XYZ file of C-alpha atoms in Angstrom:
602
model
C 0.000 0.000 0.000
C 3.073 2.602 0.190
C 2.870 3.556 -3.192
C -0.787 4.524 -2.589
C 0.110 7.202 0.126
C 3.067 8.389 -1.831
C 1.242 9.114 -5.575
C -1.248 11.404 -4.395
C -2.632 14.426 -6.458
C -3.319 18.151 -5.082
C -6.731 18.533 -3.605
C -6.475 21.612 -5.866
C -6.764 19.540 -8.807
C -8.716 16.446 -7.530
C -12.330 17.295 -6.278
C -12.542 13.193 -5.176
C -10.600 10.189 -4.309
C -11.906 6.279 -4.162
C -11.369 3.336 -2.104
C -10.845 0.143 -3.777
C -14.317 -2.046 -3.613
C -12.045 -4.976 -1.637
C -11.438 -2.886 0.968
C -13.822 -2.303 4.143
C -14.831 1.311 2.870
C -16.608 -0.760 -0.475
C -14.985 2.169 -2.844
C -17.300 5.070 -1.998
C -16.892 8.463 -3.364
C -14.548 10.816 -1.276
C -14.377 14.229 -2.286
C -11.432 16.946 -0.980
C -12.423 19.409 1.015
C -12.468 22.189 -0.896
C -14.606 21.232 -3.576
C -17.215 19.405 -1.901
C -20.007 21.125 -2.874
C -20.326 22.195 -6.377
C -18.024 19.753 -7.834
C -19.892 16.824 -6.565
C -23.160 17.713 -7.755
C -23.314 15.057 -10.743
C -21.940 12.077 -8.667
C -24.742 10.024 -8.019
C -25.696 8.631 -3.686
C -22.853 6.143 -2.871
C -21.734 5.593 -6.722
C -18.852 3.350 -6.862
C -16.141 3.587 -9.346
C -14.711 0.962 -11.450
C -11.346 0.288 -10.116
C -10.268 -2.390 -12.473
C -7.637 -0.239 -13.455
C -4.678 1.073 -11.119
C -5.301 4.785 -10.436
C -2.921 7.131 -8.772
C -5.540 9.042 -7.140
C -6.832 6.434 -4.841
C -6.160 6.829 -0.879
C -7.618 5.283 2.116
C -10.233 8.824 3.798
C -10.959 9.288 6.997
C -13.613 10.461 8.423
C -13.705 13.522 7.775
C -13.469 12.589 3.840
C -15.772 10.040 4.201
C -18.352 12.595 4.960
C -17.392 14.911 1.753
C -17.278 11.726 -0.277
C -21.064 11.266 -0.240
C -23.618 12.917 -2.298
C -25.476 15.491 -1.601
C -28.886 14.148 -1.009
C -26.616 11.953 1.255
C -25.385 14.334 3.370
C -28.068 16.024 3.916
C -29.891 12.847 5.566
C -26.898 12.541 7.409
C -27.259 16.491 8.525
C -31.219 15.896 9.367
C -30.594 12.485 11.105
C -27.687 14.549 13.103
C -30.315 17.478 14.037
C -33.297 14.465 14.735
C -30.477 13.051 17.182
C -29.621 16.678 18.773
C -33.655 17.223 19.403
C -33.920 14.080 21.092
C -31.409 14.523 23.285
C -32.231 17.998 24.341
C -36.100 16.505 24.787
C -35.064 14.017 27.340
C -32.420 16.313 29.179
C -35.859 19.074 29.339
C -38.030 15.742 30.703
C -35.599 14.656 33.072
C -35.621 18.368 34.680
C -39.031 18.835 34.209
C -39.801 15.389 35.945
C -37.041 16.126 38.830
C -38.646 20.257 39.057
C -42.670 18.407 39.693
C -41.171 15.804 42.013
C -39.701 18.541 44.083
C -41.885 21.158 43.891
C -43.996 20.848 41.397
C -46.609 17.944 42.810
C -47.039 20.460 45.961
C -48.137 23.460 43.684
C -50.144 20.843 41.435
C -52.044 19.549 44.540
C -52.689 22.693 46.049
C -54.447 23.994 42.551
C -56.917 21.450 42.018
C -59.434 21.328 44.260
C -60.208 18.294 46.377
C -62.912 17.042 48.880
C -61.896 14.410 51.247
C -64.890 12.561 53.289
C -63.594 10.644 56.086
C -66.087 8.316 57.248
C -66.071 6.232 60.990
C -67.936 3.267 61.619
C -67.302 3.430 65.544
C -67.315 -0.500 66.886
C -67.549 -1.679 63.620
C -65.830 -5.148 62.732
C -66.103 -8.092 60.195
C -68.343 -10.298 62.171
C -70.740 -7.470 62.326
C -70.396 -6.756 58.419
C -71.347 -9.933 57.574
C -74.230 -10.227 60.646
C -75.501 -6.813 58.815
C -75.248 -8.670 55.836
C -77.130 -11.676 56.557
C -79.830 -10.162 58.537
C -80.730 -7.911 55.350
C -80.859 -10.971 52.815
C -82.848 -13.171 55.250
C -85.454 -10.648 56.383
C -85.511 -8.951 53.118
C -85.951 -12.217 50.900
C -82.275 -10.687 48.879
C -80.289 -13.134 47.142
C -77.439 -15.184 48.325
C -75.101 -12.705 46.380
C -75.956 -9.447 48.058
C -73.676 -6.956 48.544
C -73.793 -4.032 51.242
C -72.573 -0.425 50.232
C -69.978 -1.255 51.814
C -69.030 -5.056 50.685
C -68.347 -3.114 46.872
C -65.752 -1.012 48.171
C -63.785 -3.444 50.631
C -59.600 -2.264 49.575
C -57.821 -3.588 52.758
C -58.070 -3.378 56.541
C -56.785 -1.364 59.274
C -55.079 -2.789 62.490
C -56.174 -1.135 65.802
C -53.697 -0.866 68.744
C -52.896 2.184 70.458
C -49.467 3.613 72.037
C -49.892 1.662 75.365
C -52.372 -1.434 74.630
C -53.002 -3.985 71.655
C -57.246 -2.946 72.468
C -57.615 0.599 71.783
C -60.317 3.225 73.107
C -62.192 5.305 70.840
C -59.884 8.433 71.659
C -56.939 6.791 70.804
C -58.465 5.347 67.355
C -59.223 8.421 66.538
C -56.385 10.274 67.098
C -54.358 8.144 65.454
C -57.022 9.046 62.457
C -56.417 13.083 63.023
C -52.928 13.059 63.825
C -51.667 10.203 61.859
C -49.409 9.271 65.421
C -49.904 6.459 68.628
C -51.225 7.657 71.621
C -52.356 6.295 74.694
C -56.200 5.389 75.306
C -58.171 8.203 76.237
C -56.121 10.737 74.286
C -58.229 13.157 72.166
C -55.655 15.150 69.796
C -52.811 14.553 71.735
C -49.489 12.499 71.393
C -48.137 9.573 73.899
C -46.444 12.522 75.426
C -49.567 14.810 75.934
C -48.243 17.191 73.774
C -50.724 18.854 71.455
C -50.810 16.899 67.973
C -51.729 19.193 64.688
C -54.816 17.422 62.895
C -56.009 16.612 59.456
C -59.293 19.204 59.911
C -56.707 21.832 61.788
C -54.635 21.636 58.338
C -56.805 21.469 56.111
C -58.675 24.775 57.215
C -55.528 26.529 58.214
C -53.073 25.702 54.651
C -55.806 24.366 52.316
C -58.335 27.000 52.782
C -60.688 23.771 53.163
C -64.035 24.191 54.774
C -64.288 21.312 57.147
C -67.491 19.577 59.168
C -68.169 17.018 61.882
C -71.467 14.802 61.500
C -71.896 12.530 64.422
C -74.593 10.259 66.382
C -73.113 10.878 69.538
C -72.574 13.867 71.567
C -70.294 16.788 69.391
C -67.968 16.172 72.404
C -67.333 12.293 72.134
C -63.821 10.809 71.267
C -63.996 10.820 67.519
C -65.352 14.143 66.523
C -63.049 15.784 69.381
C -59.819 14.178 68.444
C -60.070 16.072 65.082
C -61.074 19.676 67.068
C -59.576 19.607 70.127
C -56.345 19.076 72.332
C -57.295 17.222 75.935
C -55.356 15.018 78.215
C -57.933 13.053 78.758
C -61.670 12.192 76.734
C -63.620 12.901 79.959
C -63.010 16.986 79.766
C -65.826 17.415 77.182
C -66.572 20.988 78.577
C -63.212 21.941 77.208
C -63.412 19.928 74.304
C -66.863 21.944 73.600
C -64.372 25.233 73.938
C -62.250 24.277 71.345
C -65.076 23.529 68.801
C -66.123 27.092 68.909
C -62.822 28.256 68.620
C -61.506 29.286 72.331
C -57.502 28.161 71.702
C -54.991 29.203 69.298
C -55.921 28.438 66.046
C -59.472 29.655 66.615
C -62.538 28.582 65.276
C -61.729 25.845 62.795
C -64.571 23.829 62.504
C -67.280 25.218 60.167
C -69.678 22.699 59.896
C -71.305 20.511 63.296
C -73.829 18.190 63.215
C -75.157 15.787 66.634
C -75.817 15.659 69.947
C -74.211 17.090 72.527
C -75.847 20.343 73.417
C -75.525 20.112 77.400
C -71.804 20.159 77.149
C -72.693 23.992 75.404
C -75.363 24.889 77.774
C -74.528 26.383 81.267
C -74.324 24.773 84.749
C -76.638 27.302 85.279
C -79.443 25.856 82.814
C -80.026 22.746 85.137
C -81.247 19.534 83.377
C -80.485 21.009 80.143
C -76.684 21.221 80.889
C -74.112 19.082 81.922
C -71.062 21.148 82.019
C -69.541 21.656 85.380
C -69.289 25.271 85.124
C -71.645 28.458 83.974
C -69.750 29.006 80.637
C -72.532 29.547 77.778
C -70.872 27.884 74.781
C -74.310 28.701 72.772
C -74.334 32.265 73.159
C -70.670 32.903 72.849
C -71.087 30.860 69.456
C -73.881 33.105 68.265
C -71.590 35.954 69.140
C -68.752 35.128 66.941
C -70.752 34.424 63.741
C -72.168 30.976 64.438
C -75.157 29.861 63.363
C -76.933 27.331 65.661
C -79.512 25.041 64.992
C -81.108 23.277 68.101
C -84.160 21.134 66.363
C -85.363 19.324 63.716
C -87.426 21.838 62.222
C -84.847 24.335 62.117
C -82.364 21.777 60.302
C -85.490 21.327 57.564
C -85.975 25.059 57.314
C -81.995 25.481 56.722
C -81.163 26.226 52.979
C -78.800 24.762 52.699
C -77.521 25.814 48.925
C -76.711 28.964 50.090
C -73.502 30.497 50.418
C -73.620 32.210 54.081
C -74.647 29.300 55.964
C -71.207 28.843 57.483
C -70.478 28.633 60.216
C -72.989 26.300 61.695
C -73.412 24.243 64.453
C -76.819 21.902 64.894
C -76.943 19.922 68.329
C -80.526 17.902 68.138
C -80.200 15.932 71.616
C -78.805 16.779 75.270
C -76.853 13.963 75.111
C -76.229 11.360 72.637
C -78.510 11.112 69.307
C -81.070 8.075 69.987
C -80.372 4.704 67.840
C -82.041 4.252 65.046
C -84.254 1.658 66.128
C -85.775 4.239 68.746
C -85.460 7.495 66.720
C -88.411 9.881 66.342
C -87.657 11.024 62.337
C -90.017 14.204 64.082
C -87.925 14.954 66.235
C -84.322 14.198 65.525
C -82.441 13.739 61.768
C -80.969 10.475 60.975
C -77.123 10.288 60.131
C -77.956 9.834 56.425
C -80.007 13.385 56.426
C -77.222 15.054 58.419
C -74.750 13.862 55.790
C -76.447 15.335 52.954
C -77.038 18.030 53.847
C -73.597 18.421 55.563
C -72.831 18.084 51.584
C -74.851 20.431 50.508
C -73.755 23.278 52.658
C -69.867 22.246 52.213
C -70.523 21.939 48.437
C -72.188 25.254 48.331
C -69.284 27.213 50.568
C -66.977 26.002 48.096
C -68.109 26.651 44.763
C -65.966 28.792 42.895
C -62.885 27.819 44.820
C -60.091 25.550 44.130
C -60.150 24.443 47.663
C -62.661 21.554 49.230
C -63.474 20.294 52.292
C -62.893 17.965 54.513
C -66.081 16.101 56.167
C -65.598 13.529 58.915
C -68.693 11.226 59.292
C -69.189 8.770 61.957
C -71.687 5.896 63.096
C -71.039 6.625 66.641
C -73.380 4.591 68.161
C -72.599 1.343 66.216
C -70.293 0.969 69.215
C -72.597 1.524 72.012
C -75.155 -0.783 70.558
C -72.329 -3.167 71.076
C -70.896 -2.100 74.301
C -74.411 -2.939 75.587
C -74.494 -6.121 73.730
C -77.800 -4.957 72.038
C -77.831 -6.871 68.663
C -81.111 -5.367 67.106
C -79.456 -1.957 67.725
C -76.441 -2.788 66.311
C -77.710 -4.266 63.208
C -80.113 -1.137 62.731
C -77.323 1.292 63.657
C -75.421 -0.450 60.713
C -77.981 -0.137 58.208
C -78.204 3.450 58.963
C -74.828 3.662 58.251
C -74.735 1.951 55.352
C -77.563 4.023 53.979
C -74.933 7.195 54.596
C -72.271 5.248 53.226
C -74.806 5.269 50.175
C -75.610 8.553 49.811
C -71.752 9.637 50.037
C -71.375 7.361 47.048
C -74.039 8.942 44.999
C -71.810 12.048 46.216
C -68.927 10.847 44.742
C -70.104 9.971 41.787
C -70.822 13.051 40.395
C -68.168 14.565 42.246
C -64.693 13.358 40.894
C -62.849 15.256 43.033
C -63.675 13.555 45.676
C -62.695 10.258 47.692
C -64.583 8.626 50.472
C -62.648 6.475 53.232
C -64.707 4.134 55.587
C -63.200 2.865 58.139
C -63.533 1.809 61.875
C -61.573 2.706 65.073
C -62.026 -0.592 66.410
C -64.334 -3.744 66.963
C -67.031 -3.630 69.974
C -68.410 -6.529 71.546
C -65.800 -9.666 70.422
C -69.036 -10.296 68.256
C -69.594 -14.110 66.975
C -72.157 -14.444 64.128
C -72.863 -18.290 66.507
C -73.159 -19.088 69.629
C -73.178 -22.267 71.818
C -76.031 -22.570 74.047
C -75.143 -25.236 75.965
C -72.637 -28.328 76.649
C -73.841 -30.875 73.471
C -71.749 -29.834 70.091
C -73.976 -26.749 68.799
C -75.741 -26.390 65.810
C -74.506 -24.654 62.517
C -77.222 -21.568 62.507
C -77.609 -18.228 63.571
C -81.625 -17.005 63.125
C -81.640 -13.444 61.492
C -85.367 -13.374 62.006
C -85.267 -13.001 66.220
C -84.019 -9.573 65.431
C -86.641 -8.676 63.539
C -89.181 -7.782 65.210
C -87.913 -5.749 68.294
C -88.797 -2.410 68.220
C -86.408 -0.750 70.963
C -82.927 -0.897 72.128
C -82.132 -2.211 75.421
C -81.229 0.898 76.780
C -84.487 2.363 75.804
C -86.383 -0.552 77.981
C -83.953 0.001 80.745
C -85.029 3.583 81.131
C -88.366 3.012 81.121
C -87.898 -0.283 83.859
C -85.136 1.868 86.365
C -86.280 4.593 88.475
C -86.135 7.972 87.072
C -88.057 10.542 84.707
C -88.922 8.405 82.347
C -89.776 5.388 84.221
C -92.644 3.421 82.860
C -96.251 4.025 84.773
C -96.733 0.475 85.095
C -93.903 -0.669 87.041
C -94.825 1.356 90.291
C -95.538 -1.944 92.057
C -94.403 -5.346 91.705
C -97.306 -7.229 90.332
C -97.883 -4.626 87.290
C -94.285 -4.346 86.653
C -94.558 -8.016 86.119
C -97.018 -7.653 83.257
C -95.518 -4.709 82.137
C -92.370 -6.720 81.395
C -94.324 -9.754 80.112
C -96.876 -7.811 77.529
C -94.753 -4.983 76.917
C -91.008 -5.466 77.293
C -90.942 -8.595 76.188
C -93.587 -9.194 73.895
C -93.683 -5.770 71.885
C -90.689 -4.350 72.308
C -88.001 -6.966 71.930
C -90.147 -9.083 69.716
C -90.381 -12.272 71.987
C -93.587 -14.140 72.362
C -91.437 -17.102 73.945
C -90.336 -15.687 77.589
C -90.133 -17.986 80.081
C -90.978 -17.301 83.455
C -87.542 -17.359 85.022
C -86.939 -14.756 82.309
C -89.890 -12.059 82.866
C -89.422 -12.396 86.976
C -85.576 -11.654 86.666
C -86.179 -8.765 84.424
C -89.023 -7.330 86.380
C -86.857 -7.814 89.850
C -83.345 -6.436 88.719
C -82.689 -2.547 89.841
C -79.051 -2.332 88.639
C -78.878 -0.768 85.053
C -75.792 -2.961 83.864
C -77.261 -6.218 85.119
C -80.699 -5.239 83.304
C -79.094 -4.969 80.403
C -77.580 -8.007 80.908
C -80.506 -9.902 81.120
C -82.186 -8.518 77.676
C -79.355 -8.856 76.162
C -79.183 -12.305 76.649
C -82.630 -13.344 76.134
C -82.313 -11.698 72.453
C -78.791 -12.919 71.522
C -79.356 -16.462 72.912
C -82.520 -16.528 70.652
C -80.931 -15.094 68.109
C -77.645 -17.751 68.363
C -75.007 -14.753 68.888
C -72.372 -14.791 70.861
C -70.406 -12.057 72.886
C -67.045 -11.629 74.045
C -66.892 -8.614 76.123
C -68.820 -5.587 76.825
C -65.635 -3.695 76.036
C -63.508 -3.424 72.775
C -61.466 -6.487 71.077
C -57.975 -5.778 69.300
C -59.195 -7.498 65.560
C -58.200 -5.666 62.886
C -60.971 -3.798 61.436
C -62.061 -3.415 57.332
C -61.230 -0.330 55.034
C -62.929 0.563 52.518
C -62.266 3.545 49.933
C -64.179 5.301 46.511
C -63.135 7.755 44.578
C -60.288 10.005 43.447
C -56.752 8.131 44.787
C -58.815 5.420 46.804
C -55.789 2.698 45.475
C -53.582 4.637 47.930
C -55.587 2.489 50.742
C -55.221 -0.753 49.792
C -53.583 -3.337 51.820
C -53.324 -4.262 55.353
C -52.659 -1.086 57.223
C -52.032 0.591 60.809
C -54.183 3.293 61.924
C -52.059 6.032 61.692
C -51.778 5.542 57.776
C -54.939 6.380 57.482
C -53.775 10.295 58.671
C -50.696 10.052 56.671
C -52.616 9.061 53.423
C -54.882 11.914 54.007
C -51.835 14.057 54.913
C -50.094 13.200 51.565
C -53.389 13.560 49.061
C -53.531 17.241 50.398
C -50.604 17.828 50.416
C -50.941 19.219 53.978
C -48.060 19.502 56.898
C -49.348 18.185 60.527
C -45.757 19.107 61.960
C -46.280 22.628 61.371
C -49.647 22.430 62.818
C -48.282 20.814 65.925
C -45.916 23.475 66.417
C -48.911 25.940 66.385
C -51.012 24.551 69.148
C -48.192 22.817 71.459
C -48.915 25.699 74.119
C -52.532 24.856 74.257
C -54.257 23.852 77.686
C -54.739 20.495 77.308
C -56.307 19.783 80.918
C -60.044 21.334 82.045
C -60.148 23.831 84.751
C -62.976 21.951 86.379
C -63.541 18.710 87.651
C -64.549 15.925 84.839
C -67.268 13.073 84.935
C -65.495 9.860 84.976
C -66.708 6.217 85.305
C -64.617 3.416 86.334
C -66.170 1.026 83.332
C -65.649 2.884 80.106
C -68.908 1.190 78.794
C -71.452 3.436 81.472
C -69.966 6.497 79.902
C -70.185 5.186 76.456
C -73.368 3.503 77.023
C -74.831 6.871 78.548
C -76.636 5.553 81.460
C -78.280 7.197 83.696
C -76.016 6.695 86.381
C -73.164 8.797 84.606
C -75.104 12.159 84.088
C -77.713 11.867 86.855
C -79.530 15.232 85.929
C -79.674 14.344 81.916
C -82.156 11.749 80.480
């Protein structure tokens, strides 16, 4: 090949040079580099020359020639697939710092544009055995098919394990906090940490760095465990007179609730208004409310008359019972709302306050006395209180639906009762059944009968003396209002004879569970993991076996909210009452609202 490289003409004088068709080049054109434009006009797109005979212009290009060697048309594919490359490149570099610029910052701003309505909902008590109890009650009294689903059985995504900071059986405080706060805390805690320090919640953020409105709807009192671990900081679930001072806005972040919905009104009332109050002291919660701007609503006909479309209807708060709501099996529709009617129209106000904003709200919904059906071991309460949820759980679907903004979380805070959908009546191997249809007919919960058989207001007429009492037990207790045409003697006398309100209970209980083949535990709460369920916009984000606290943390994350900066805001706020608290030994005479725990209320 040396005398190749050494016979060599001018590029003057030579526009091209070839390669030899053996070699690995295949002897394509290669033109010099200062005539390789015009002079290589009429060489045709990788022409090859005949090299048959020796030429001294021959010489092995580089790459540079290799490039001026081509054709025109060629090189300018070459010069378009170079620019395609260059534009590709600079795409992906923009999409990799776009990608990195939304992970970091972008999401947050993303989030906080679009608007988005969170409904939390709380099944209080609530477990699997009493799902499917629920469940089977409805298709055998209601002739449904084998295949029926609840409103809830079509949304089952995971389930939710239970223990608080300092047992493996949570309270109701605890559950919930770990709900607001997304953190373990000890039972009896409402909105504060294992510590007692103050713990920012979900409804706190939401109003203060969402611009959210927010709401509570509850069957219990306003004051309760779940709806005050979302509005309140206390020690201990006992101080609901301070709990009621938080709701209308007497600590630090002021008045964050807009929306209540319950019972509850004596804990607003003064010491001073006798059997309509139960707070310790002469604070009137109810005037200083209408004083800041609240709106109050203290019946059922003023809840019909409220429009609720309209845009000033916030703030509002609605108590429609001293105490607790009654269950649904005892409920007056005259006289008090059921939790379904409180939930729409909780939607309707909180849909009408925010339209025209790219903020939401934030609703928290509970069943609260699915647990104290339970805690009393009342099962024709606690399958009514369960429908009535369900029929909620319903209506916050139909919500939903025409709301994609929106996502709907169901979950409970814990299981009441250690429920078994069987029971074993006696010492020979028990049968395979459970009878549906010996809940059916009752008409009233125990704790309504136990009212009217114990001393007190609303003792019965007919039980002044022992021989009426008798037959008020037999024709009336029994026979109407439990449903049972069976009773023994043994039964009616021990009924008729018993003065203590837990023991009472006791008895109906029994007589209705045994006949209805359902077993219970424990009059307290059991540490089985509970079922989730989710709808809407992100409800994936909940499937899976989960603890408590995620449930916060999920919430946290979807709005894109901070509950550390919120804690830092209220860590200086009184956490203890000023005044002396009710308290009961037995958690389940609180919950169960006896008459023994607020003497003066019935």
């Amino acid at each position: 090949m040396s005398w190749f490289r050494e016979k060599r003409l001018p590029k003057a004088r030579v526009p091209y040079t070839a390669v030899p068709l053996e070699s690995p080049e295949g002897g394509r054109v290669h033109f010099s580099d200062d005539l390789h434009d015009s002079d290589a006009a009429d060489v045709e797109d990788n022409e090859l020359f005949d090299m048959a005979q020796p030429s001294e212009v021959l010489e092995v290009a580089d790459n540079d020639t290799a490039y001026y060697g081509m054709a025109l048309s060629s090189r300018q594919r070459m010069r378009k697939r170079r620019g395609f490359w260059v534009t590709v490149v600079v795409l992906v570099v923009f999409s990799v710092v776009g990608m990195f610029w939304l992970y970091v910052g972008g999401i947050s701003w993303m989030q906080r544009s679009q608007k988005r309505n969170v409904i939390l909902m709380i099944s209080d008590g609530f477990g699997p055995a009493s799902e499917t109890m629920a469940r089977n009650y409805m298709q055998k009294t209601r002739g449904l098919p084998v295949g029926y689903q609840s409103p809830l059985d079509e949304l089952l995504v995971g389930s939710s394990r239970t223990r608080s900071s300092n047992s493996l059986v949570t309270d109701s405080a605890a559950g919930a906090t770990a709900f607001a706060c997304g953190l373990k805390s000890y039972n009896g805690a409402i909105g504060v940490d294992a510590d007692k320090g103050p713990c920012g919640t979900i409804l706190e953020a939401a109003k203060l760095q969402r611009n959210m409105a927010t709401g509570l709807v509850v069957t219990s009192r306003l004051t309760h465990a779940t709806p005050g671990a979302f509005s309140a900081h206390v020690a201990g679930r006992e101080m609901e007179d301070l709990i009621a001072e938080y709701q209308v806005g007497n600590y630090s972040l002021g008045r964050v609730v807009d929306l209540m919905l319950g019972g509850g009104r004596c804990h607003f009332e003064p010491g001073t208004r006798g059997n309509s109050s139960c707070r310790v002291d002469d604070r009137d919660l109810l005037s200083e409310a209408k004083r800041s701007g609240i709106r109050t609503l203290n019946s059922r006909q003023e809840f019909d008359k409220l429009e609720a479309h309209a845009a000033d209807v916030l703030p509002l708060l609605g108590t429609f019972a001293l105490s607790h709501m009654d269950y649904e099996i005892d409920r007056d529709a005259t006289q008090q709302p059921s939790l379904t009617e409180m939930s729409e129209k909780a939607l309707q106000v909180l849909e009408a306050a925010t339209r025209g904003r790219n903020s939401g709200f934030f609703l928290m919904i509970e069943g609260s006395r699915i647990d104290m059906a339970a805690h009393t071991n009342d099962p024709a309460a606690h399958v009514r209180e369960i429908i009535a949820y369900w029929d909620a759980v319903a209506a916050v679907r139909a919500y939903v639906d025409t709301h994609p903004d929106t996502v709907m979380i169901s979950v409970s805070d814990h299981e009441t009762g250690g429920l078994s959908v069987a029971k074993q009546l006696g010492s020979e191997y028990p049968e395979y059944l459970w009878n549906p249809h010996a809940l059916e007919a009752a008409q009233h919960s125990i704790e309504y009968i136990s009212r009217r058989l114990l001393p007190g207001p609303l003792q019965a007429d007919e039980v002044q003396d022992e021989a009426s009492k008798y037959a008020f037990v037999r024709d009336t207790v029994f026979t109407k209002w439990l449903g049972i045409a069976d009773a023994k003697h043994e039964e009616i006398l021990a009924v008729a004879r018993e003065a203590d309100s837990i023991q009472l209970r006791e008895l109906l209980s029994t007589a209705l569970s045994d006949r209805a083949q359902l077993g219970w535990a424990t009059h307290g709460h059991s540490a089985v993991d509970v079922n989730l369920y989710a709808y809407g916009k992100d409800a994936h984000l909940l499937r899976g076996n989960h603890e408590n606290t995620d449930i916060g943390t999920i919430i946290e994350q979807m709005l894109d909210l901070d509950l550390s900066e919120i804690t830092r805001m209220v860590k200086q706020d009184r956490i203890i009452q000023s005044t002396s608290a009710h308290t009961e030994a037995w958690l389940g005479r609180r919950d169960l609202d006896a008459p023994e725990h607020y003497p003066h209320i019935h």
